[in-house]
GROMACS .gro file of C-alpha atoms in nm:
model
  343
    1MET     CA    1   0.960   1.051  -0.741
    2GLY     CA    2   0.885   1.198  -1.081
    3ALA     CA    3   0.676   1.473  -0.924
    4PHE     CA    4   0.984   1.575  -0.669
    5ALA     CA    5   1.256   1.565  -0.991
    6HIS     CA    6   1.006   1.790  -1.178
    7THR     CA    7   0.982   2.019  -0.881
    8THR     CA    8   1.353   2.065  -0.812
    9PHE     CA    9   1.402   2.158  -1.170
   10ILE     CA   10   1.127   2.466  -1.124
   11PRO     CA   11   1.402   2.693  -0.970
   12LEU     CA   12   1.667   2.571  -1.169
   13PHE     CA   13   1.492   2.682  -1.488
   14TRP     CA   14   1.366   2.996  -1.339
   15TRP     CA   15   1.731   3.077  -1.231
   16TYR     CA   16   1.894   2.996  -1.572
   17GLY     CA   17   1.642   3.229  -1.751
   18TYR     CA   18   1.375   2.967  -1.861
   19PRO     CA   19   1.040   3.104  -1.727
   20PHE     CA   20   0.843   2.880  -1.996
   21LEU     CA   21   1.016   2.554  -1.884
   22ALA     CA   22   0.990   2.619  -1.511
   23ALA     CA   23   0.590   2.698  -1.545
   24LEU     CA   24   0.589   2.379  -1.748
   25ASN     CA   25   0.767   2.173  -1.468
   26ILE     CA   26   0.476   2.279  -1.231
   27ALA     CA   27   0.227   2.119  -1.494
   28SER     CA   28   0.472   1.825  -1.518
   29ALA     CA   29   0.470   1.789  -1.107
   30THR     CA   30   0.077   1.805  -1.133
   31ALA     CA   31   0.053   1.517  -1.378
   32TRP     CA   32   0.294   1.291  -1.182
   33THR     CA   33   0.076   1.364  -0.878
   34ALA     CA   34  -0.236   1.312  -1.068
   35SER     CA   35  -0.071   0.969  -1.207
   36TRP     CA   36   0.000   0.852  -0.866
   37LYS     CA   37  -0.346   0.911  -0.749
   38LEU     CA   38  -0.464   0.732  -1.051
   39SER     CA   39  -0.235   0.437  -0.988
   40ARG     CA   40  -0.371   0.404  -0.648
   41GLN     CA   41  -0.716   0.392  -0.777
   42LYS     CA   42  -0.599   0.081  -0.984
   43ARG     CA   43  -0.641   0.298  -1.292
   44ARG     CA   44  -0.298   0.223  -1.429
   45ASN     CA   45  -0.384   0.220  -1.786
   46PHE     CA   46  -0.476   0.596  -1.726
   47ALA     CA   47  -0.175   0.663  -1.528
   48VAL     CA   48   0.062   0.536  -1.778
   49ASN     CA   49  -0.078   0.704  -2.069
   50LEU     CA   50  -0.063   1.040  -1.856
   51ILE     CA   51   0.298   0.969  -1.793
   52ALA     CA   52   0.394   0.917  -2.160
   53ILE     CA   53   0.225   1.224  -2.279
   54GLU     CA   54   0.384   1.438  -2.034
   55ALA     CA   55   0.715   1.294  -2.035
   56SER     CA   56   0.759   1.301  -2.427
   57LEU     CA   57   0.604   1.648  -2.451
   58HIS     CA   58   0.853   1.776  -2.151
   59ALA     CA   59   1.141   1.591  -2.303
   60THR     CA   60   1.074   1.735  -2.653
   61LEU     CA   61   1.015   2.102  -2.551
   62ALA     CA   62   1.325   2.102  -2.293
   63THR     CA   63   1.563   1.968  -2.572
   64ILE     CA   64   1.431   2.243  -2.811
   65ILE     CA   65   1.460   2.533  -2.606
   66THR     CA   66   1.779   2.438  -2.382
   67GLY     CA   67   1.954   2.236  -2.675
   68GLN     CA   68   2.077   1.893  -2.747
   69GLU     CA   69   2.364   1.962  -2.501
   70SER     CA   70   2.114   1.935  -2.195
   71ALA     CA   71   2.048   1.572  -2.251
   72PHE     CA   72   1.674   1.618  -2.178
   73GLN     CA   73   1.598   1.370  -2.469
   74PHE     CA   74   1.753   1.078  -2.282
   75TYR     CA   75   1.464   1.046  -2.075
   76LEU     CA   76   1.256   0.909  -2.354
   77ILE     CA   77   1.470   0.595  -2.346
   78PRO     CA   78   1.335   0.491  -1.997
   79LEU     CA   79   0.987   0.609  -2.092
   80SER     CA   80   0.980   0.377  -2.397
   81CYS     CA   81   1.087   0.095  -2.180
   82LEU     CA   82   0.840   0.154  -1.931
   83VAL     CA   83   0.554   0.164  -2.180
   84LEU     CA   84   0.688  -0.144  -2.367
   85ILE     CA   85   0.687  -0.334  -2.024
   86CYS     CA   86   0.366  -0.201  -1.907
   87PRO     CA   87   0.111  -0.498  -1.874
   88ASP     CA   88  -0.204  -0.251  -1.865
   89ILE     CA   89  -0.143  -0.132  -2.215
   90ASP     CA   90  -0.243  -0.383  -2.487
   91ARG     CA   91   0.078  -0.544  -2.648
   92TRP     CA   92   0.029  -0.371  -2.984
   93LYS     CA   93  -0.041  -0.023  -2.865
   94ALA     CA   94   0.265  -0.063  -2.596
   95GLY     CA   95   0.483  -0.165  -2.912
   96LEU     CA   96   0.357   0.134  -3.097
   97LEU     CA   97   0.432   0.406  -2.860
   98GLY     CA   98   0.768   0.250  -2.755
   99VAL     CA   99   0.904   0.282  -3.128
  100ILE     CA  100   0.763   0.631  -3.164
  101GLY     CA  101   0.942   0.711  -2.827
  102MET     CA  102   1.250   0.563  -2.952
  103ALA     CA  103   1.217   0.742  -3.290
  104LEU     CA  104   1.155   1.082  -3.097
  105PHE     CA  105   1.501   1.033  -2.916
  106LEU     CA  106   1.684   0.941  -3.203
  107SER     CA  107   1.538   1.280  -3.395
  108LEU     CA  108   1.622   1.482  -3.077
  109SER     CA  109   1.967   1.345  -3.070
  110ALA     CA  110   2.067   1.361  -3.438
  111PRO     CA  111   2.280   1.635  -3.566
  112PRO     CA  112   2.048   1.938  -3.632
  113SER     CA  113   1.969   2.013  -3.982
  114HIS     CA  114   1.718   2.298  -3.919
  115GLY     CA  115   1.679   2.584  -3.685
  116TRP     CA  116   1.461   2.408  -3.396
  117PHE     CA  117   1.705   2.371  -3.138
  118ALA     CA  118   1.868   2.644  -2.927
  119THR     CA  119   2.219   2.680  -3.053
  120THR     CA  120   2.332   2.783  -2.728
  121SER     CA  121   2.240   2.654  -2.380
  122ARG     CA  122   2.253   2.827  -2.042
  123ILE     CA  123   2.197   2.523  -1.859
  124PRO     CA  124   2.519   2.410  -1.672
  125GLU     CA  125   2.684   2.089  -1.827
  126ALA     CA  126   2.635   1.912  -1.492
  127VAL     CA  127   2.275   1.902  -1.547
  128ALA     CA  128   2.307   1.712  -1.866
  129ILE     CA  129   2.533   1.447  -1.683
  130ILE     CA  130   2.259   1.432  -1.418
  131ASN     CA  131   1.988   1.359  -1.684
  132MET     CA  132   2.187   1.101  -1.850
  133GLY     CA  133   2.285   0.949  -1.496
  134ILE     CA  134   1.904   0.951  -1.403
  135SER     CA  135   1.815   0.804  -1.721
  136VAL     CA  136   2.064   0.517  -1.703
  137ALA     CA  137   1.956   0.450  -1.320
  138THR     CA  138   1.614   0.431  -1.448
  139MET     CA  139   1.688   0.154  -1.701
  140ALA     CA  140   1.885  -0.025  -1.433
  141GLY     CA  141   1.596   0.010  -1.213
  142PHE     CA  142   1.361  -0.134  -1.481
  143ALA     CA  143   1.589  -0.428  -1.535
  144ILE     CA  144   1.604  -0.517  -1.136
  145ILE     CA  145   1.229  -0.490  -1.118
  146ILE     CA  146   1.209  -0.726  -1.428
  147ARG     CA  147   1.440  -0.967  -1.257
  148SER     CA  148   1.257  -0.956  -0.966
  149MET     CA  149   0.917  -1.025  -1.128
  150TYR     CA  150   1.047  -1.323  -1.302
  151GLU     CA  151   1.210  -1.457  -0.996
  152ALA     CA  152   0.886  -1.421  -0.806
  153GLN     CA  153   0.695  -1.568  -1.078
  154GLU     CA  154   0.945  -1.889  -1.099
  155ARG     CA  155   0.903  -1.941  -0.714
  156ASN     CA  156   0.537  -1.929  -0.747
  157LEU     CA  157   0.530  -2.162  -1.029
  158THR     CA  158   0.774  -2.407  -0.833
  159TRP     CA  159   0.547  -2.364  -0.542
  160MET     CA  160   0.246  -2.448  -0.742
  161ALA     CA  161   0.399  -2.746  -0.895
  162SER     CA  162   0.531  -2.874  -0.576
  163ARG     CA  163   0.234  -2.805  -0.308
  164ASP     CA  164  -0.120  -2.901  -0.255
  165THR     CA  165  -0.328  -2.624  -0.297
  166LEU     CA  166  -0.572  -2.675   0.007
  167THR     CA  167  -0.310  -2.763   0.287
  168GLY     CA  168   0.024  -2.593   0.143
  169LEU     CA  169   0.179  -2.937   0.206
  170TYR     CA  170   0.419  -3.097  -0.043
  171ASN     CA  171   0.197  -3.275  -0.312
  172ARG     CA  172   0.246  -3.641  -0.444
  173ARG     CA  173   0.444  -3.517  -0.731
  174PHE     CA  174   0.721  -3.373  -0.549
  175THR     CA  175   0.726  -3.613  -0.295
  176SER     CA  176   0.746  -3.924  -0.534
  177ASP     CA  177   1.055  -3.747  -0.684
  178TYR     CA  178   1.205  -3.671  -0.345
  179LEU     CA  179   1.182  -4.030  -0.233
  180GLN     CA  180   1.364  -4.150  -0.588
  181GLN     CA  181   1.645  -3.919  -0.487
  182LEU     CA  182   1.641  -4.067  -0.129
  183ALA     CA  183   1.648  -4.393  -0.270
  184GLU     CA  184   1.940  -4.335  -0.521
  185ARG     CA  185   2.161  -4.171  -0.236
  186GLN     CA  186   2.087  -4.498  -0.029
  187LYS     CA  187   2.220  -4.712  -0.312
  188ARG     CA  188   2.555  -4.475  -0.301
  189SER     CA  189   2.574  -4.444   0.080
  190PRO     CA  190   2.307  -4.649   0.288
  191PHE     CA  191   2.168  -4.421   0.585
  192SER     CA  192   1.848  -4.486   0.784
  193CYS     CA  193   1.535  -4.345   0.658
  194CYS     CA  194   1.151  -4.451   0.701
  195LEU     CA  195   0.813  -4.323   0.576
  196ALA     CA  196   0.473  -4.323   0.729
  197LEU     CA  197   0.138  -4.365   0.548
  198ILE     CA  198  -0.132  -4.177   0.754
  199ASP     CA  199  -0.502  -4.210   0.706
  200ILE     CA  200  -0.798  -4.007   0.892
  201ASP     CA  201  -1.012  -4.224   1.025
  202HIS     CA  202  -1.374  -4.232   0.920
  203PHE     CA  203  -1.325  -3.921   0.701
  204LYS     CA  204  -1.600  -3.998   0.485
  205THR     CA  205  -1.834  -3.972   0.791
  206ILE     CA  206  -1.685  -3.643   0.901
  207ASN     CA  207  -1.769  -3.496   0.554
  208ASP     CA  208  -2.126  -3.643   0.569
  209HIS     CA  209  -2.209  -3.548   0.905
  210TYR     CA  210  -2.029  -3.193   0.942
  211GLY     CA  211  -2.010  -3.114   0.574
  212HIS     CA  212  -1.710  -3.079   0.333
  213ASP     CA  213  -1.591  -2.740   0.453
  214ALA     CA  214  -1.552  -2.917   0.793
  215GLY     CA  215  -1.366  -3.197   0.632
  216ASP     CA  216  -1.136  -2.934   0.450
  217THR     CA  217  -1.052  -2.784   0.797
  218CYS     CA  218  -0.980  -3.110   0.923
  219LEU     CA  219  -0.722  -3.146   0.650
  220VAL     CA  220  -0.563  -2.813   0.685
  221GLU     CA  221  -0.559  -2.869   1.073
  222LEU     CA  222  -0.357  -3.193   1.042
  223ALA     CA  223  -0.133  -3.037   0.797
  224GLN     CA  224  -0.037  -2.751   1.028
  225THR     CA  225  -0.006  -2.970   1.319
  226LEU     CA  226   0.181  -3.252   1.131
  227THR     CA  227   0.442  -2.988   1.025
  228GLY     CA  228   0.478  -2.840   1.365
  229HIS     CA  229   0.502  -3.173   1.540
  230PHE     CA  230   0.799  -3.297   1.336
  231ARG     CA  231   1.168  -3.213   1.249
  232THR     CA  232   1.207  -2.933   0.994
  233SER     CA  233   1.404  -3.186   0.801
  234ASP     CA  234   1.099  -3.419   0.744
  235ILE     CA  235   0.879  -3.405   0.455
  236VAL     CA  236   0.503  -3.395   0.514
  237CYS     CA  237   0.301  -3.471   0.219
  238ARG     CA  238  -0.054  -3.477   0.108
  239TRP     CA  239  -0.055  -3.807  -0.071
  240GLY     CA  240  -0.420  -3.780  -0.199
  241GLY     CA  241  -0.769  -3.739  -0.011
  242GLU     CA  242  -0.715  -3.784   0.338
  243GLU     CA  243  -0.375  -3.969   0.325
  244PHE     CA  244  -0.063  -3.817   0.428
  245VAL     CA  245   0.300  -3.934   0.358
  246LEU     CA  246   0.555  -3.843   0.598
  247VAL     CA  247   0.919  -3.888   0.503
  248PHE     CA  248   1.191  -3.908   0.783
  249PRO     CA  249   1.545  -3.896   0.650
  250ASP     CA  250   1.814  -4.009   0.902
  251ALA     CA  251   1.548  -4.170   1.133
  252SER     CA  252   1.469  -4.537   1.221
  253VAL     CA  253   1.128  -4.708   1.248
  254GLN     CA  254   1.211  -4.736   1.619
  255GLN     CA  255   1.241  -4.367   1.683
  256ILE     CA  256   0.938  -4.244   1.475
  257VAL     CA  257   0.664  -4.478   1.596
  258PRO     CA  258   0.709  -4.337   1.929
  259ALA     CA  259   0.676  -3.961   1.801
  260ILE     CA  260   0.351  -4.053   1.600
  261ASN     CA  261   0.194  -4.213   1.871
  262VAL     CA  262   0.242  -3.896   2.094
  263TYR     CA  263   0.084  -3.706   1.804
  264ARG     CA  264  -0.186  -3.935   1.795
  265GLN     CA  265  -0.249  -3.892   2.148
  266ARG     CA  266  -0.246  -3.528   2.105
  267LEU     CA  267  -0.551  -3.567   1.873
  268HIS     CA  268  -0.738  -3.699   2.113
  269GLN     CA  269  -0.703  -3.428   2.365
  270HIS     CA  270  -0.751  -3.159   2.071
  271PRO     CA  271  -1.033  -3.208   1.869
  272VAL     CA  272  -1.047  -2.990   1.534
  273VAL     CA  273  -1.248  -2.651   1.572
  274HIS     CA  274  -1.482  -2.580   1.291
  275GLY     CA  275  -1.684  -2.245   1.367
  276THR     CA  276  -1.885  -2.386   1.698
  277LEU     CA  277  -1.812  -2.743   1.615
  278ARG     CA  278  -1.543  -2.946   1.771
  279ILE     CA  279  -1.471  -3.256   1.563
  280PRO     CA  280  -1.302  -3.565   1.711
  281VAL     CA  281  -1.028  -3.674   1.489
  282THR     CA  282  -0.816  -3.978   1.512
  283LEU     CA  283  -0.564  -4.124   1.248
  284SER     CA  284  -0.408  -4.493   1.144
  285ALA     CA  285  -0.064  -4.506   1.044
  286GLY     CA  286   0.154  -4.768   0.867
  287VAL     CA  287   0.536  -4.698   0.917
  288THR     CA  288   0.807  -4.879   0.752
  289ALA     CA  289   1.194  -4.838   0.658
  290LEU     CA  290   1.319  -4.732   0.324
  291VAL     CA  291   1.543  -5.024   0.273
  292PRO     CA  292   1.873  -4.941   0.078
  293GLY     CA  293   1.841  -5.081  -0.275
  294GLU     CA  294   1.479  -5.098  -0.257
  295ASP     CA  295   1.251  -4.904  -0.498
  296PHE     CA  296   1.063  -4.661  -0.289
  297ASP     CA  297   0.711  -4.774  -0.439
  298THR     CA  298   0.785  -5.088  -0.248
  299ALA     CA  299   0.823  -4.907   0.069
  300ILE     CA  300   0.491  -4.715   0.001
  301ASN     CA  301   0.303  -5.040  -0.091
  302ARG     CA  302   0.424  -5.193   0.236
  303ALA     CA  303   0.343  -4.884   0.437
  304ASP     CA  304  -0.006  -4.903   0.274
  305HIS     CA  305  -0.048  -5.269   0.362
  306LEU     CA  306   0.044  -5.186   0.741
  307LEU     CA  307  -0.225  -4.901   0.717
  308TYR     CA  308  -0.464  -5.145   0.612
  309ARG     CA  309  -0.403  -5.382   0.904
  310ALA     CA  310  -0.436  -5.082   1.149
  311LYS     CA  311  -0.773  -5.005   1.007
  312ALA     CA  312  -0.862  -5.363   1.012
  313ALA     CA  313  -0.748  -5.401   1.368
  314GLY     CA  314  -0.987  -5.115   1.485
  315ARG     CA  315  -0.820  -4.771   1.360
  316ASP     CA  316  -0.645  -4.513   1.580
  317ARG     CA  317  -0.355  -4.711   1.604
  318VAL     CA  318   0.006  -4.731   1.445
  319PHE     CA  319   0.145  -5.062   1.273
  320SER     CA  320   0.495  -5.046   1.162
  321GLU     CA  321   0.753  -5.264   1.019
  322PRO     CA  322   1.116  -5.222   1.096
  323ALA     CA  323   1.390  -5.325   0.851
  324CYS     CA  324   1.513  -5.619   1.070
  325ASP     CA  325   1.607  -5.992   1.011
  326ASP     CA  326   1.311  -6.147   1.184
  327GLY     CA  327   1.051  -5.914   1.022
  328GLY     CA  328   0.834  -5.841   1.330
  329LEU     CA  329   0.565  -5.643   1.322
  330THR     CA  330   0.500  -5.329   1.584
  331VAL     CA  331   0.162  -5.199   1.712
  332GLY     CA  332   0.238  -4.876   1.889
  333GLU     CA  333   0.549  -4.978   2.072
  334GLU     CA  334   0.467  -5.357   2.133
  335ARG     CA  335   0.649  -5.603   1.924
  336ILE     CA  336   0.410  -5.919   1.825
  337PRO     CA  337   0.500  -6.192   1.557
  338ARG     CA  338   0.419  -6.149   1.216
  339ARG     CA  339   0.177  -6.433   1.202
  340HIS     CA  340  -0.041  -6.263   1.495
  341ALA     CA  341  -0.040  -5.952   1.285
  342GLY     CA  342  -0.423  -5.976   1.185
  343ALA     CA  343  -0.554  -6.069   1.518
   0.00000   0.00000   0.00000
């Protein structure tokens, strides 16, 4: 963009009788092109230094030769800001260059007390307006870029604080806060909600037999398929290790258990692929309701107890406890009395 702007000024300066400035603009356009190439080569420090030198020299000479009324000195303002926000320049150096640039702008804008500046300018007044407009637009562009960078950094920090690094799922901290919010909402206005604690069966054996990379692949694969299998409103979380917590707002245990069993059967038919390996994976789950007025830790502990029973009963199965008066226990879709749950 800078090279294009300087190129458009070449015929303007030539037409109004400033051949030296026309030739200077050719050199400036070349400098901007070289800066663009340096930036593409990841040599941004050199690129910024080159632009800073070119723009400072060009703005100073153009202001002296054509007069203050041409407003070429205003380009020093966005240039100083560019140097200040450039992350590739040391902070002290950027601060020094920024101060020098602003000081140069003030000296070129102050009422002339010497004969350095041209007393009359052959440059049309419209060019001065254009110069000031470009400077203001560039400053606005910098402000937009800085805001976009800040918002992107904020989103990235929020993502890192709420997500598991390996799987990209929500992490335990986020899910605990979410469950706390659901519990508070249920106190004000009761609604159906349940959660499931899922654990990969014999995960240590998978790691020992196939390697930890294969174990990570299993975790990532389950994270992706769990997310795709359930509703977008459901929360899928890596609770820790090979354990996952799934939160199902506005759903009952009776609705969720069949869905988890469908997913469990799907794992039987689709082993996890890791390179040339096909790793059979099964899971056990404990499903329970989040009862209005109950602390979410109680529900988690109940789901953990149900998961333990599923493991003890032979793994690859779902145990659930709906919030009902008789306190029945469900294995898959079959209800059995509590006193026989450990059989």
